[in-house]
Short mmCIF file of C-alpha atoms in Angstrom, two decimals:
data_model
loop_
_atom_site.label_atom_id
_atom_site.label_comp_id
_atom_site.label_asym_id
_atom_site.label_seq_id
_atom_site.Cartn_x
_atom_site.Cartn_y
_atom_site.Cartn_z
CA MET A 1 -0.02 0.02 -0.03
CA LYS A 2 0.91 3.69 -0.22
CA ILE A 3 0.81 6.20 2.57
CA LEU A 4 0.97 10.02 2.47
CA VAL A 5 2.51 12.11 5.29
CA ILE A 6 1.80 15.85 5.10
CA GLY A 7 4.61 18.09 6.35
CA SER A 8 8.33 18.78 6.15
CA GLY A 9 9.80 18.62 9.66
CA GLY A 10 11.49 16.20 12.00
CA ARG A 11 8.15 14.92 13.22
CA GLU A 12 7.15 14.09 9.63
CA HIS A 13 10.49 12.34 8.91
CA ALA A 14 9.97 10.22 12.04
CA LEU A 15 6.42 9.39 11.05
CA ALA A 16 7.45 8.42 7.54
CA TRP A 17 10.32 6.33 8.82
CA LYS A 18 8.05 4.45 11.20
CA LEU A 19 5.24 3.89 8.71
CA ALA A 20 7.66 2.55 6.15
CA GLN A 21 8.61 -0.18 8.53
CA SER A 22 5.19 -1.84 8.11
CA PRO A 23 5.45 -4.91 5.91
CA ARG A 24 2.28 -3.79 4.10
CA VAL A 25 3.73 -0.51 2.95
CA LYS A 26 5.40 -0.10 -0.43
CA THR A 27 5.94 3.73 -0.49
CA VAL A 28 5.50 6.61 1.94
CA PHE A 29 5.08 9.91 0.14
CA VAL A 30 6.02 13.03 2.13
CA ALA A 31 4.60 16.36 1.08
CA PRO A 32 6.75 18.35 0.75
CA GLY A 33 9.34 16.47 2.82
CA ASN A 34 13.01 17.46 3.37
CA GLY A 35 16.49 16.43 2.64
CA GLY A 36 16.34 13.37 4.85
CA THR A 37 13.10 12.02 3.35
CA ALA A 38 14.35 12.72 -0.15
CA GLY A 39 17.01 10.05 -0.07
CA ALA A 40 15.59 7.38 2.22
CA ALA A 41 14.43 3.90 1.23
CA HIS A 42 10.68 3.57 0.62
CA LEU A 43 10.22 7.35 1.07
CA GLU A 44 9.51 9.80 -1.71
CA ASN A 45 9.08 13.58 -1.53
CA LEU A 46 6.05 15.13 -3.17
CA ALA A 47 6.24 18.77 -4.20
CA LEU A 48 2.56 19.49 -3.32
CA SER A 49 1.03 21.65 -0.61
CA GLU A 50 -2.47 22.60 -1.76
CA ILE A 51 -5.19 20.52 -0.14
CA GLU A 52 -7.15 19.91 -3.38
CA ARG A 53 -3.98 18.77 -5.23
CA LEU A 54 -3.05 16.46 -2.38
CA ALA A 55 -6.51 14.91 -2.45
CA ASP A 56 -6.29 14.48 -6.26
CA PHE A 57 -2.87 12.74 -5.84
CA CYS A 58 -4.32 10.31 -3.22
CA VAL A 59 -7.16 9.42 -5.58
CA ALA A 60 -4.84 8.98 -8.59
CA GLU A 61 -2.25 6.90 -6.66
CA ASP A 62 -4.74 4.94 -4.58
CA VAL A 63 -3.18 6.11 -1.36
CA HIS A 64 -4.44 3.98 1.55
CA LEU A 65 -3.99 6.52 4.31
CA THR A 66 -2.94 10.14 4.91
CA VAL A 67 -1.36 11.34 8.18
CA VAL A 68 -1.20 15.07 8.94
CA GLY A 69 1.95 16.26 10.71
CA PRO A 70 1.75 20.02 11.30
CA GLU A 71 -1.01 22.28 12.63
CA ALA A 72 -1.57 24.57 9.63
CA PRO A 73 -3.25 22.02 7.33
CA LEU A 74 -5.45 20.89 10.15
CA ALA A 75 -6.61 24.45 10.84
CA ALA A 76 -7.20 24.86 7.09
CA GLY A 77 -9.62 21.94 7.04
CA VAL A 78 -7.59 19.23 5.25
CA VAL A 79 -9.39 16.48 7.20
CA ASP A 80 -12.82 17.83 6.29
CA HIS A 81 -11.91 17.98 2.62
CA PHE A 82 -10.40 14.51 2.49
CA ARG A 83 -13.37 13.02 4.25
CA GLU A 84 -15.75 14.73 1.78
CA ARG A 85 -13.90 12.85 -0.93
CA ARG A 86 -14.03 9.61 1.00
CA LEU A 87 -10.33 9.47 1.55
CA ARG A 88 -8.85 7.94 4.72
CA ILE A 89 -7.04 10.53 6.85
CA PHE A 90 -6.00 10.68 10.42
CA GLY A 91 -6.44 13.98 12.18
CA PRO A 92 -9.09 16.30 13.68
CA THR A 93 -11.53 18.31 11.67
CA ARG A 94 -11.17 22.07 11.34
CA ALA A 95 -13.71 22.63 14.12
CA ALA A 96 -11.96 20.19 16.49
CA ALA A 97 -8.53 21.63 15.67
CA GLN A 98 -9.62 24.92 17.25
CA LEU A 99 -8.27 23.41 20.43
CA GLU A 100 -4.90 24.39 19.04
CA SER A 101 -5.65 27.06 16.44
CA SER A 102 -7.38 29.33 19.00
CA LYS A 103 -6.01 29.63 22.57
CA ALA A 104 -9.14 31.57 23.48
CA TYR A 105 -11.37 28.74 22.31
CA ALA A 106 -9.23 26.18 24.17
CA LYS A 107 -9.38 28.22 27.42
CA GLU A 108 -13.13 28.68 27.13
CA PHE A 109 -13.52 25.00 26.42
CA MET A 110 -11.44 23.98 29.42
CA GLN A 111 -13.42 26.31 31.73
CA ARG A 112 -16.70 25.03 30.33
CA HIS A 113 -15.81 21.40 30.85
CA GLY A 114 -13.95 21.66 34.18
CA ILE A 115 -10.51 20.84 32.86
CA PRO A 116 -7.75 22.13 35.15
CA THR A 117 -5.73 25.05 33.73
CA ALA A 118 -4.33 28.39 34.81
CA GLN A 119 -6.50 31.28 35.73
CA HIS A 120 -6.88 33.40 32.62
CA ARG A 121 -8.72 36.12 30.69
CA THR A 122 -9.10 36.84 27.01
CA PHE A 123 -8.80 40.36 25.56
CA THR A 124 -9.14 42.25 22.37
CA ASP A 125 -9.00 45.71 23.91
CA PRO A 126 -5.51 46.81 25.00
CA ALA A 127 -6.73 49.06 27.73
CA GLN A 128 -8.70 46.27 29.39
CA ALA A 129 -5.67 43.97 29.07
CA HIS A 130 -3.38 46.54 30.70
CA ALA A 131 -5.89 47.05 33.51
CA TYR A 132 -5.98 43.29 34.16
CA ILE A 133 -2.21 43.11 34.30
CA ALA A 134 -2.15 45.90 36.88
CA GLU A 135 -4.89 44.17 38.89
CA ARG A 136 -3.17 40.79 38.92
CA ASN A 137 0.30 42.22 39.71
CA CYS A 138 2.00 38.81 39.49
CA ALA A 139 4.01 36.77 36.99
CA LEU A 140 1.86 36.23 33.92
CA VAL A 141 2.01 34.55 30.49
CA VAL A 142 0.73 36.50 27.49
CA LYS A 143 -0.26 34.40 24.45
CA ALA A 144 -1.30 35.64 21.00
CA ASP A 145 -4.48 33.85 19.96
CA GLY A 146 -4.13 31.62 16.90
CA LEU A 147 -1.18 29.89 15.32
CA ALA A 148 1.89 32.02 15.68
CA ALA A 149 4.67 29.66 14.58
CA GLY A 150 6.17 29.33 18.04
CA LYS A 151 6.58 33.10 18.57
CA GLY A 152 3.30 33.99 20.26
CA VAL A 153 4.07 33.18 23.92
CA VAL A 154 5.75 35.66 26.33
CA VAL A 155 6.56 34.58 29.90
CA ALA A 156 6.43 37.87 31.79
CA SER A 157 8.08 37.82 35.22
CA THR A 158 7.16 41.46 35.76
CA PRO A 159 4.07 43.61 34.97
CA GLU A 160 6.25 45.72 32.71
CA GLU A 161 7.13 42.73 30.54
CA ALA A 162 3.40 41.74 30.34
CA HIS A 163 2.42 45.31 29.31
CA ALA A 164 5.10 45.28 26.60
CA ALA A 165 3.79 41.90 25.30
CA VAL A 166 0.21 43.28 25.09
CA ASP A 167 1.49 46.28 23.20
CA ASP A 168 3.28 44.03 20.69
CA MET A 169 0.31 41.69 20.24
CA LEU A 170 -2.65 44.09 20.25
CA GLU A 171 -1.36 47.66 19.68
CA ARG A 172 1.24 46.76 17.07
CA ASN A 173 -0.45 43.43 16.05
CA THR A 174 2.99 41.90 15.58
CA TYR A 175 1.81 38.36 15.24
CA GLY A 176 -1.43 39.22 13.42
CA VAL A 177 0.61 40.79 10.60
CA GLN A 178 2.85 37.73 10.34
CA HIS A 179 0.45 34.95 11.15
CA GLY A 180 -3.11 35.78 9.99
CA GLU A 181 -5.50 35.99 12.93
CA ALA A 182 -2.86 35.43 15.65
CA GLY A 183 -2.56 38.58 17.69
CA ALA A 184 -6.11 39.82 17.13
CA ARG A 185 -6.77 38.53 20.61
CA VAL A 186 -4.53 37.74 23.57
CA VAL A 187 -4.94 35.27 26.40
CA ILE A 188 -3.36 36.38 29.70
CA GLU A 189 -2.91 33.61 32.20
CA ASP A 190 -1.21 33.17 35.59
CA PHE A 191 2.28 31.76 35.44
CA LEU A 192 2.32 28.12 36.74
CA GLU A 193 5.30 26.58 38.67
CA GLY A 194 6.18 22.94 38.35
CA GLU A 195 7.61 20.61 35.82
CA GLU A 196 6.33 20.38 32.22
CA ALA A 197 5.54 17.15 30.45
CA SER A 198 4.00 16.06 27.14
CA PHE A 199 1.06 13.79 27.26
CA ILE A 200 0.06 12.52 23.79
CA VAL A 201 -2.80 10.12 22.96
CA LEU A 202 -4.52 8.75 19.94
CA VAL A 203 -8.30 9.34 19.76
CA ASP A 204 -10.85 7.69 17.54
CA GLY A 205 -13.82 9.86 18.46
CA THR A 206 -14.71 8.25 21.75
CA ARG A 207 -11.84 5.91 22.77
CA VAL A 208 -8.33 6.87 23.73
CA LEU A 209 -4.96 5.06 23.46
CA PRO A 210 -2.09 6.79 25.27
CA LEU A 211 1.41 6.97 23.77
CA ALA A 212 4.52 6.75 25.92
CA SER A 213 5.16 9.83 28.09
CA SER A 214 7.79 12.31 27.09
CA GLN A 215 9.37 15.64 28.13
CA ASP A 216 10.94 18.26 25.88
CA HIS A 217 13.34 21.16 26.42
CA LYS A 218 12.06 24.44 25.04
CA ARG A 219 14.75 26.88 25.96
CA LEU A 220 17.68 27.40 23.63
CA ARG A 221 20.57 27.04 26.07
CA ASP A 222 21.73 24.61 28.81
CA GLY A 223 19.93 24.79 32.09
CA ASP A 224 16.70 25.96 30.44
CA GLN A 225 18.12 29.38 29.75
CA GLY A 226 17.66 31.66 26.74
CA PRO A 227 14.72 32.21 24.46
CA ASN A 228 11.86 29.80 23.90
CA THR A 229 12.19 27.58 20.84
CA GLY A 230 10.13 24.97 19.12
CA GLY A 231 12.05 22.43 21.19
CA MET A 232 15.78 21.63 21.57
CA GLY A 233 15.48 18.00 22.60
CA ALA A 234 13.24 15.45 24.23
CA TYR A 235 13.22 12.00 25.90
CA SER A 236 10.82 9.23 26.64
CA PRO A 237 9.64 8.02 29.07
CA ALA A 238 9.32 11.04 31.41
CA PRO A 239 9.82 10.10 35.06
CA VAL A 240 7.57 13.02 36.22
CA VAL A 241 4.66 11.14 34.70
CA THR A 242 4.33 8.49 37.39
CA PRO A 243 1.56 5.87 37.20
CA GLU A 244 -0.46 7.98 39.58
CA VAL A 245 -0.03 11.18 37.53
CA HIS A 246 -0.84 9.23 34.35
CA ALA A 247 -4.13 8.02 35.80
CA ARG A 248 -5.03 11.46 37.04
CA VAL A 249 -4.33 13.06 33.65
CA MET A 250 -6.42 10.52 31.89
CA ARG A 251 -9.22 11.02 34.37
CA GLU A 252 -9.14 14.78 34.82
CA ILE A 253 -7.84 16.04 31.45
CA ILE A 254 -7.87 13.65 28.52
CA MET A 255 -11.24 11.93 28.89
CA PRO A 256 -13.12 15.12 29.82
CA THR A 257 -11.61 16.75 26.72
CA VAL A 258 -12.68 13.91 24.39
CA GLN A 259 -16.07 13.73 25.97
CA GLY A 260 -16.46 17.53 25.90
CA MET A 261 -15.59 17.75 22.22
CA ALA A 262 -18.24 15.13 21.42
CA ALA A 263 -20.80 16.91 23.57
CA ASP A 264 -20.02 20.19 21.73
CA GLY A 265 -20.68 18.50 18.40
CA HIS A 266 -17.08 18.18 17.30
CA PRO A 267 -16.05 14.53 17.87
CA TYR A 268 -12.27 14.39 18.06
CA THR A 269 -10.16 12.01 16.05
CA GLY A 270 -6.36 12.23 15.64
CA PHE A 271 -3.42 12.79 17.90
CA LEU A 272 -4.24 14.96 20.95
CA TYR A 273 -1.33 16.46 22.80
CA ALA A 274 -1.82 18.04 26.25
CA GLY A 275 1.06 20.21 27.44
CA LEU A 276 1.07 19.77 31.22
CA MET A 277 2.48 21.55 34.24
CA ILE A 278 2.84 19.11 37.10
CA ASP A 279 3.34 20.47 40.60
CA ARG A 280 5.21 18.86 43.48
CA GLN A 281 2.05 17.08 44.70
CA GLY A 282 1.58 15.41 41.31
CA HIS A 283 -1.39 17.62 40.26
CA ALA A 284 -1.41 18.44 36.53
CA ARG A 285 -2.86 21.56 34.91
CA THR A 286 -3.20 22.02 31.19
CA LEU A 287 -1.01 24.67 29.56
CA GLU A 288 -2.17 24.07 26.04
CA PHE A 289 -3.52 21.56 23.58
CA ASN A 290 -1.89 20.60 20.32
CA CYS A 291 -3.87 18.63 17.74
CA ARG A 292 -0.86 16.68 16.52
CA LEU A 293 2.21 14.95 17.58
CA GLY A 294 4.85 17.14 19.26
CA ASP A 295 8.23 17.93 17.71
CA PRO A 296 10.80 16.78 18.98
CA GLU A 297 8.83 14.44 21.21
CA THR A 298 7.71 12.36 18.21
CA GLN A 299 11.27 11.24 17.46
CA PRO A 300 12.05 9.44 20.81
CA ILE A 301 8.42 8.18 21.14
CA LEU A 302 8.51 6.52 17.72
CA MET A 303 11.96 5.11 18.33
CA ARG A 304 10.48 3.20 21.22
CA LEU A 305 7.21 2.14 19.52
CA LYS A 306 7.39 -1.54 18.47
CA SER A 307 3.77 -1.83 17.18
CA ASP A 308 2.94 -1.46 13.48
CA LEU A 309 1.91 2.24 13.19
CA VAL A 310 -0.12 1.60 10.06
CA HIS A 311 -2.23 -0.99 11.87
CA VAL A 312 -2.65 1.43 14.85
CA LEU A 313 -3.81 4.31 12.67
CA ASP A 314 -6.16 2.10 10.67
CA ALA A 315 -7.81 0.99 13.91
CA ALA A 316 -8.10 4.65 14.98
CA ILE A 317 -9.76 5.73 11.77
CA ASP A 318 -12.16 2.74 12.04
CA GLY A 319 -13.09 3.53 15.68
CA LYS A 320 -11.44 0.39 17.01
CA LEU A 321 -8.75 1.70 19.40
CA ASP A 322 -10.21 -0.43 22.15
CA THR A 323 -8.93 -3.55 20.32
CA LEU A 324 -5.27 -2.49 20.52
CA GLU A 325 -2.49 -2.53 23.12
CA LEU A 326 0.70 -0.76 22.08
CA GLN A 327 4.07 -2.49 22.48
CA TRP A 328 7.04 -0.44 23.60
CA ASP A 329 10.81 -0.90 23.68
CA ARG A 330 11.80 -0.99 27.39
CA ARG A 331 14.74 1.27 26.67
CA THR A 332 14.86 5.03 27.01
CA ALA A 333 15.01 7.18 23.91
CA LEU A 334 16.54 10.67 23.73
CA ALA A 335 16.75 13.24 20.96
CA VAL A 336 19.14 16.19 20.67
CA VAL A 337 18.08 18.90 18.25
CA MET A 338 20.79 20.63 16.21
CA ALA A 339 19.83 24.18 15.18
CA ALA A 340 21.05 26.65 12.60
CA PRO A 341 23.09 29.72 13.63
CA GLY A 342 20.87 32.59 14.66
CA TYR A 343 17.90 30.37 15.63
CA PRO A 344 15.28 31.12 16.88
CA GLU A 345 15.29 34.82 16.10
CA ALA A 346 16.89 34.90 12.59
CA PRO A 347 18.35 31.57 11.51
CA ARG A 348 21.01 31.67 8.80
CA LEU A 349 20.38 29.01 6.24
CA GLY A 350 22.24 27.33 3.37
CA GLY A 351 25.20 25.85 5.17
CA ALA A 352 26.58 22.51 4.02
CA ILE A 353 26.05 19.58 6.47
CA ASP A 354 28.69 16.87 6.78
CA GLY A 355 29.45 13.85 8.93
CA LEU A 356 26.01 12.33 9.42
CA PRO A 357 26.37 9.01 11.28
CA ALA A 358 25.08 5.92 9.60
CA PRO A 359 21.62 4.82 10.82
CA ALA A 360 21.77 2.01 13.39
CA GLU A 361 19.25 0.04 15.48
CA ASP A 362 19.85 2.38 18.36
CA LEU A 363 20.57 5.63 16.49
CA GLN A 364 18.59 7.65 13.94
CA VAL A 365 19.12 11.15 12.65
CA PHE A 366 15.77 12.68 11.71
CA HIS A 367 15.90 15.61 9.40
CA ALA A 368 13.78 18.84 9.98
CA GLY A 369 15.28 21.87 8.21
CA THR A 370 17.37 20.28 5.48
CA ARG A 371 17.33 20.23 1.69
CA LEU A 372 19.40 18.47 -0.97
CA ASP A 373 21.34 20.79 -3.32
CA GLY A 374 22.52 18.29 -5.85
CA ASP A 375 24.61 15.88 -3.77
CA VAL A 376 25.07 18.41 -0.98
CA LEU A 377 22.89 18.46 2.09
CA ARG A 378 22.25 21.98 3.32
CA THR A 379 20.44 23.68 6.19
CA ALA A 380 16.97 24.93 5.29
CA GLY A 381 15.27 25.70 8.59
CA GLY A 382 15.88 26.81 12.13
CA ARG A 383 15.85 23.38 13.62
CA VAL A 384 17.96 21.24 11.34
CA LEU A 385 18.39 17.69 12.75
CA ALA A 386 17.25 15.62 15.71
CA VAL A 387 19.82 12.98 16.61
CA THR A 388 17.84 10.26 18.44
CA ALA A 389 19.20 7.30 20.37
CA LEU A 390 18.02 4.34 22.46
CA GLY A 391 19.83 3.20 25.61
CA ASP A 392 19.27 0.86 28.55
CA SER A 393 19.18 3.97 30.79
CA LEU A 394 18.64 7.67 30.22
CA ARG A 395 22.34 8.23 30.74
CA MET A 396 23.22 5.59 28.11
CA ALA A 397 20.71 7.03 25.62
CA GLN A 398 22.15 10.49 26.26
CA GLN A 399 25.71 9.30 25.65
CA ARG A 400 24.73 7.47 22.45
CA ALA A 401 22.84 10.53 21.06
CA TYR A 402 25.72 12.91 21.81
CA SER A 403 28.20 10.54 20.23
CA GLY A 404 26.16 11.02 17.00
CA VAL A 405 25.95 14.75 17.52
CA ARG A 406 29.75 15.06 17.75
CA GLN A 407 30.21 13.59 14.27
CA ILE A 408 28.00 16.16 12.47
CA ARG A 409 29.35 19.44 11.22
CA PHE A 410 27.76 22.59 9.81
CA GLU A 411 28.74 26.16 10.30
CA GLY A 412 27.43 27.88 13.44
CA MET A 413 25.50 24.83 14.63
CA GLN A 414 23.72 25.18 17.99
CA PHE A 415 22.73 22.37 20.33
CA ARG A 416 22.17 21.92 24.08
CA GLN A 417 24.60 19.69 25.90
CA ASP A 418 22.24 18.75 28.83
CA ILE A 419 19.22 17.15 27.25
CA GLY A 420 17.69 14.87 29.89
CA TRP A 421 19.10 16.80 32.87
CA ARG A 422 15.84 17.02 34.72
CA ALA A 423 15.29 13.27 34.73
CA LEU A 424 18.87 12.65 35.71
CA ASP A 425 18.52 15.12 38.54
CA LYS A 426 15.40 13.42 39.69
CA ALA A 427 17.12 10.00 39.59
CA GLN A 428 19.99 11.41 41.71
CA GLY A 429 17.70 13.20 44.13
CA ARG A 430 18.73 16.73 43.29
CA PRO A 431 16.09 19.46 43.43
CA LYS A 432 14.84 21.08 40.21
CA THR A 433 13.93 24.70 39.48
CA PRO A 434 10.59 25.36 37.84
CA GLN A 435 10.59 25.13 34.07
CA GLY A 436 8.16 27.93 33.45
CA ALA A 437 8.02 27.90 29.65
CA GLN A 438 4.27 27.76 29.91
CA GLY A 439 3.46 26.27 26.61
CA ASP A 440 4.80 26.68 23.08
CA PRO A 441 2.44 26.74 20.13
CA GLY A 442 5.11 26.11 17.61
CA ARG A 443 6.19 22.58 18.39
#
């Protein structure tokens, strides 16, 4: 059979890599793909992006299944269009994808259905937003409504920083100019302390199948310092998601979300990602929802998945998730993201990439921002590669991943040298400082 993956990042490379392992699959098309998917066995890039043309291609090539990677096609209604043409596709409808495409919608939904989250208010009027900041007089997080490509979240430790963020988003409409509707409204919420984790599940409309837990690193530099990014590394499983926390999240967040979407007339199918803040007592609150797999969380999660992903997605589309039990590699997986110089503010692209390690059973290099220029692989995006490894312990997975990183060369490359530090500190009994990234819409 033939499969189509929509997207061009590291998440999509990992999806295509995993789907191609199914014995039933002949070719996985990736639209538009990247330099890594261009040269891989059983993968083929497809220079298409328009929804109608993608649907036409699936009809002409008898594509069995389409998987949507990034958020923008979901918000544009790709699932609705494919379903109208009776094409099999895994993802939420445009209405259901509002959980990610509108932070205001998501907050109102959580409040309506009793899903734990930070105290918040939504504003379109700058004066009212400034008055609320003065009234709260505490650390806040200001989020541009809509999809803002990872640049619409400001963690404001002081009222002055919050006021400046509101001016950027509402007065100057910084994100609205660049990202459509983003910035027309802002959500201002209380800053939450604790430890973040990524909780991702598959949903078939009513039933839920959790994936392995994971935790990413959003800040650019070691020790969770520097600006927010789309993610500089991740690992799975995440020790902070204990069995007790897992059960509580399923009971208090995931199932009420799925049931609430159905009650609101928008049954949810697809990957559902809850970004969590977990306090010291093990109570989780929802920072945000994503209607897709996370990036870079996908890379270590799929490295550990032993089940046939095509079989899993078929069951989800057919409403039969209750018939499955996922099989996982007992080992830990860890991914280190290598970024272009100048990322995240102004990445400089076009540099030649050398020294990629050969794929191995315990090591894969997933491409994100790369392109082939003849025989030369070049940087083509802010996050360039995710070197992902398996190990019998987190420390061993970390060492294996960094051994791969050290072989790779491109001018000005950036990467953190401490991916996994929180879990290692937890294992060694050292206290952790709060993460405080408070969500990132651009993963």
